[in-house]
């Protein structure tokens, strides 16, 4: 069974960089027909797609975040990562990593990790 | 961006009831529409993809329909574990936007 687990600092200071890693187990990240992505959810609010990466390195970002977000993949560790630069309180959210089948359908999710900017 | 609007935002129902949640896209998205269920403190769970295809392991009391701009999620014979928040998401084009959610509560 495929499992995803987010890891990284839970508290980030304003103007600094948020960095999270998603470790994939129970399957390979180097699968042609799977994409990997990040989705966030501010406390008490709805879901927001951040971006998607393929193991080959191809990326797709939410335009409103594109200038501050970078996704990367480490196939040797079966991990992919998210960095968000110049964070503000508005970046406070639960961050979920997910496997995306058919490019954009999140069929496996990590448990989520709350990151607070303060 | 494609805007997704769900209605109602909240809904009260009893176990055994049948409920329908609506999702409308700001432009045509063919059948590129997914539905997720999220219980409090948990990650969302994929219920339906491509408007009407049930994800493996999802009970058959869940069903989806629609195409173009208007979509519905129907839950027959509500079970206690179905009281949660439901989100639609368009998978037609980036950025892959979600609806604002519909909270299904026990009456």
PDB file of N, CA and C in Angstrom, chain A residues 39 41 45-49 52 60-63 96 102-107 109-112, chain B residues 1 34 36 38 41-46 49-50 55 87 89 91 94-100:
ATOM      1  N   UNK A  39      -0.685  20.233  -1.728  1.00  0.00           N
ATOM      2  CA  UNK A  39      -1.964  20.915  -1.555  1.00  0.00           C
ATOM      3  C   UNK A  39      -1.975  21.440  -0.136  1.00  0.00           C
ATOM      4  N   UNK A  41      -4.083  23.757   3.134  1.00  0.00           N
ATOM      5  CA  UNK A  41      -5.389  24.101   3.684  1.00  0.00           C
ATOM      6  C   UNK A  41      -5.192  25.017   4.889  1.00  0.00           C
ATOM      7  N   UNK A  45     -10.290  26.555   6.563  1.00  0.00           N
ATOM      8  CA  UNK A  45     -10.633  26.945   5.186  1.00  0.00           C
ATOM      9  C   UNK A  45     -10.533  25.759   4.232  1.00  0.00           C
ATOM     10  N   UNK A  46     -10.665  26.050   2.946  1.00  0.00           N
ATOM     11  CA  UNK A  46     -10.685  25.012   1.942  1.00  0.00           C
ATOM     12  C   UNK A  46      -9.307  24.651   1.410  1.00  0.00           C
ATOM     13  N   UNK A  47      -9.301  23.814   0.386  1.00  0.00           N
ATOM     14  CA  UNK A  47      -8.088  23.249  -0.179  1.00  0.00           C
ATOM     15  C   UNK A  47      -7.551  24.099  -1.317  1.00  0.00           C
ATOM     16  N   UNK A  48      -6.239  24.198  -1.386  1.00  0.00           N
ATOM     17  CA  UNK A  48      -5.582  24.985  -2.439  1.00  0.00           C
ATOM     18  C   UNK A  48      -4.439  24.184  -3.044  1.00  0.00           C
ATOM     19  N   UNK A  49      -4.541  23.920  -4.325  1.00  0.00           N
ATOM     20  CA  UNK A  49      -3.467  23.202  -5.043  1.00  0.00           C
ATOM     21  C   UNK A  49      -2.269  24.120  -5.215  1.00  0.00           C
ATOM     22  N   UNK A  52       2.705  20.626  -8.858  1.00  0.00           N
ATOM     23  CA  UNK A  52       2.853  19.220  -9.224  1.00  0.00           C
ATOM     24  C   UNK A  52       4.225  19.018  -9.845  1.00  0.00           C
ATOM     25  N   UNK A  60       4.626  22.024 -12.529  1.00  0.00           N
ATOM     26  CA  UNK A  60       3.483  22.874 -12.841  1.00  0.00           C
ATOM     27  C   UNK A  60       3.108  23.560 -11.535  1.00  0.00           C
ATOM     28  N   UNK A  61       3.075  24.890 -11.527  1.00  0.00           N
ATOM     29  CA  UNK A  61       2.842  25.641 -10.300  1.00  0.00           C
ATOM     30  C   UNK A  61       1.569  26.469 -10.403  1.00  0.00           C
ATOM     31  N   UNK A  62       0.958  26.700  -9.243  1.00  0.00           N
ATOM     32  CA  UNK A  62      -0.136  27.661  -9.160  1.00  0.00           C
ATOM     33  C   UNK A  62       0.424  29.038  -9.510  1.00  0.00           C
ATOM     34  N   UNK A  63      -0.155  29.724 -10.474  1.00  0.00           N
ATOM     35  CA  UNK A  63       0.420  31.004 -10.919  1.00  0.00           C
ATOM     36  C   UNK A  63       0.609  32.017  -9.795  1.00  0.00           C
ATOM     37  N   UNK A  96      -0.361  19.220   2.661  1.00  0.00           N
ATOM     38  CA  UNK A  96      -0.500  17.812   2.310  1.00  0.00           C
ATOM     39  C   UNK A  96       0.352  17.510   1.071  1.00  0.00           C
ATOM     40  N   UNK A 102      -3.597  10.582 -13.340  1.00  0.00           N
ATOM     41  CA  UNK A 102      -4.213  11.404 -14.382  1.00  0.00           C
ATOM     42  C   UNK A 102      -3.820  12.873 -14.202  1.00  0.00           C
ATOM     43  N   UNK A 103      -2.589  13.117 -13.803  1.00  0.00           N
ATOM     44  CA  UNK A 103      -1.943  14.437 -13.673  1.00  0.00           C
ATOM     45  C   UNK A 103      -2.417  15.222 -12.466  1.00  0.00           C
ATOM     46  N   UNK A 104      -3.732  15.190 -12.177  1.00  0.00           N
ATOM     47  CA  UNK A 104      -4.242  16.136 -11.188  1.00  0.00           C
ATOM     48  C   UNK A 104      -5.232  15.547 -10.187  1.00  0.00           C
ATOM     49  N   UNK A 105      -5.412  14.249 -10.171  1.00  0.00           N
ATOM     50  CA  UNK A 105      -6.361  13.611  -9.252  1.00  0.00           C
ATOM     51  C   UNK A 105      -5.586  12.995  -8.099  1.00  0.00           C
ATOM     52  N   UNK A 106      -5.804  13.520  -6.903  1.00  0.00           N
ATOM     53  CA  UNK A 106      -5.042  13.109  -5.728  1.00  0.00           C
ATOM     54  C   UNK A 106      -5.645  11.850  -5.124  1.00  0.00           C
ATOM     55  N   UNK A 107      -5.043  10.699  -5.424  1.00  0.00           N
ATOM     56  CA  UNK A 107      -5.615   9.437  -4.959  1.00  0.00           C
ATOM     57  C   UNK A 107      -4.917   8.860  -3.729  1.00  0.00           C
ATOM     58  N   UNK A 109      -2.778  10.392  -0.198  1.00  0.00           N
ATOM     59  CA  UNK A 109      -2.438  11.617   0.521  1.00  0.00           C
ATOM     60  C   UNK A 109      -1.557  11.302   1.727  1.00  0.00           C
ATOM     61  N   UNK A 110      -0.676  12.227   2.063  1.00  0.00           N
ATOM     62  CA  UNK A 110      -0.034  12.181   3.351  1.00  0.00           C
ATOM     63  C   UNK A 110      -1.028  12.634   4.416  1.00  0.00           C
ATOM     64  N   UNK A 111      -0.655  12.499   5.671  1.00  0.00           N
ATOM     65  CA  UNK A 111      -1.552  12.870   6.761  1.00  0.00           C
ATOM     66  C   UNK A 111      -1.667  14.382   6.932  1.00  0.00           C
ATOM     67  N   UNK A 112      -0.700  15.107   6.371  1.00  0.00           N
ATOM     68  CA  UNK A 112      -0.705  16.560   6.484  1.00  0.00           C
ATOM     69  C   UNK A 112       0.137  17.027   7.660  1.00  0.00           C
TER      70      UNK A 112
ATOM     71  N   UNK B   1      -8.237  31.515 -13.899  1.00  0.00           N
ATOM     72  CA  UNK B   1      -8.482  30.274 -13.170  1.00  0.00           C
ATOM     73  C   UNK B   1      -9.957  29.867 -13.294  1.00  0.00           C
ATOM     74  N   UNK B  34     -13.536  15.845  -9.879  1.00  0.00           N
ATOM     75  CA  UNK B  34     -13.298  14.888  -8.792  1.00  0.00           C
ATOM     76  C   UNK B  34     -14.062  15.309  -7.547  1.00  0.00           C
ATOM     77  N   UNK B  36     -14.004  14.725  -3.220  1.00  0.00           N
ATOM     78  CA  UNK B  36     -13.250  14.262  -2.074  1.00  0.00           C
ATOM     79  C   UNK B  36     -14.105  14.395  -0.820  1.00  0.00           C
ATOM     80  N   UNK B  38     -13.568  14.825   3.399  1.00  0.00           N
ATOM     81  CA  UNK B  38     -12.578  15.112   4.436  1.00  0.00           C
ATOM     82  C   UNK B  38     -13.241  15.084   5.804  1.00  0.00           C
ATOM     83  N   UNK B  41      -9.653  16.774  10.952  1.00  0.00           N
ATOM     84  CA  UNK B  41      -8.297  16.401  11.326  1.00  0.00           C
ATOM     85  C   UNK B  41      -7.641  15.371  10.427  1.00  0.00           C
ATOM     86  N   UNK B  42      -8.301  15.031   9.333  1.00  0.00           N
ATOM     87  CA  UNK B  42      -7.773  14.008   8.439  1.00  0.00           C
ATOM     88  C   UNK B  42      -7.492  14.579   7.047  1.00  0.00           C
ATOM     89  N   UNK B  43      -6.720  13.823   6.286  1.00  0.00           N
ATOM     90  CA  UNK B  43      -6.497  14.194   4.900  1.00  0.00           C
ATOM     91  C   UNK B  43      -7.749  13.901   4.075  1.00  0.00           C
ATOM     92  N   UNK B  44      -7.952  14.631   3.007  1.00  0.00           N
ATOM     93  CA  UNK B  44      -9.060  14.302   2.105  1.00  0.00           C
ATOM     94  C   UNK B  44      -8.886  12.898   1.540  1.00  0.00           C
ATOM     95  N   UNK B  45     -10.024  12.340   1.125  1.00  0.00           N
ATOM     96  CA  UNK B  45     -10.057  11.001   0.529  1.00  0.00           C
ATOM     97  C   UNK B  45     -10.767  11.109  -0.805  1.00  0.00           C
ATOM     98  N   UNK B  46     -10.166  10.573  -1.850  1.00  0.00           N
ATOM     99  CA  UNK B  46     -10.792  10.603  -3.169  1.00  0.00           C
ATOM    100  C   UNK B  46     -11.985   9.651  -3.194  1.00  0.00           C
ATOM    101  N   UNK B  49     -13.765  10.149  -9.399  1.00  0.00           N
ATOM    102  CA  UNK B  49     -12.992  10.892 -10.388  1.00  0.00           C
ATOM    103  C   UNK B  49     -13.692  10.819 -11.735  1.00  0.00           C
ATOM    104  N   UNK B  50     -13.301  11.721 -12.598  1.00  0.00           N
ATOM    105  CA  UNK B  50     -13.930  11.824 -13.922  1.00  0.00           C
ATOM    106  C   UNK B  50     -15.448  11.882 -13.828  1.00  0.00           C
ATOM    107  N   UNK B  55     -13.924   5.626  -6.982  1.00  0.00           N
ATOM    108  CA  UNK B  55     -12.584   5.178  -6.617  1.00  0.00           C
ATOM    109  C   UNK B  55     -12.690   3.819  -5.928  1.00  0.00           C
ATOM    110  N   UNK B  87     -15.563  18.131  -1.018  1.00  0.00           N
ATOM    111  CA  UNK B  87     -14.995  19.102  -1.946  1.00  0.00           C
ATOM    112  C   UNK B  87     -15.044  18.564  -3.370  1.00  0.00           C
ATOM    113  N   UNK B  89     -13.321  19.221  -7.206  1.00  0.00           N
ATOM    114  CA  UNK B  89     -12.072  19.742  -7.776  1.00  0.00           C
ATOM    115  C   UNK B  89     -12.114  19.532  -9.285  1.00  0.00           C
ATOM    116  N   UNK B  91     -10.201  18.934 -12.688  1.00  0.00           N
ATOM    117  CA  UNK B  91      -8.921  18.421 -13.153  1.00  0.00           C
ATOM    118  C   UNK B  91      -8.768  18.680 -14.652  1.00  0.00           C
ATOM    119  N   UNK B  94      -4.782  23.481 -15.280  1.00  0.00           N
ATOM    120  CA  UNK B  94      -4.026  24.108 -14.202  1.00  0.00           C
ATOM    121  C   UNK B  94      -4.354  25.606 -14.132  1.00  0.00           C
ATOM    122  N   UNK B  95      -4.479  26.165 -12.926  1.00  0.00           N
ATOM    123  CA  UNK B  95      -4.400  25.534 -11.614  1.00  0.00           C
ATOM    124  C   UNK B  95      -5.662  24.728 -11.288  1.00  0.00           C
ATOM    125  N   UNK B  96      -5.457  23.590 -10.651  1.00  0.00           N
ATOM    126  CA  UNK B  96      -6.535  22.620 -10.415  1.00  0.00           C
ATOM    127  C   UNK B  96      -7.329  23.025  -9.179  1.00  0.00           C
ATOM    128  N   UNK B  97      -8.326  23.794  -9.349  1.00  0.00           N
ATOM    129  CA  UNK B  97      -9.051  24.459  -8.280  1.00  0.00           C
ATOM    130  C   UNK B  97     -10.108  23.583  -7.636  1.00  0.00           C
ATOM    131  N   UNK B  98     -10.350  23.882  -6.354  1.00  0.00           N
ATOM    132  CA  UNK B  98     -11.344  23.181  -5.557  1.00  0.00           C
ATOM    133  C   UNK B  98     -12.543  24.094  -5.295  1.00  0.00           C
ATOM    134  N   UNK B  99     -13.674  23.459  -5.033  1.00  0.00           N
ATOM    135  CA  UNK B  99     -14.799  24.197  -4.492  1.00  0.00           C
ATOM    136  C   UNK B  99     -14.530  24.560  -3.043  1.00  0.00           C
ATOM    137  N   UNK B 100     -15.397  25.391  -2.467  1.00  0.00           N
ATOM    138  CA  UNK B 100     -15.168  25.881  -1.107  1.00  0.00           C
ATOM    139  C   UNK B 100     -15.558  24.858  -0.044  1.00  0.00           C
TER     140      UNK B 100
END
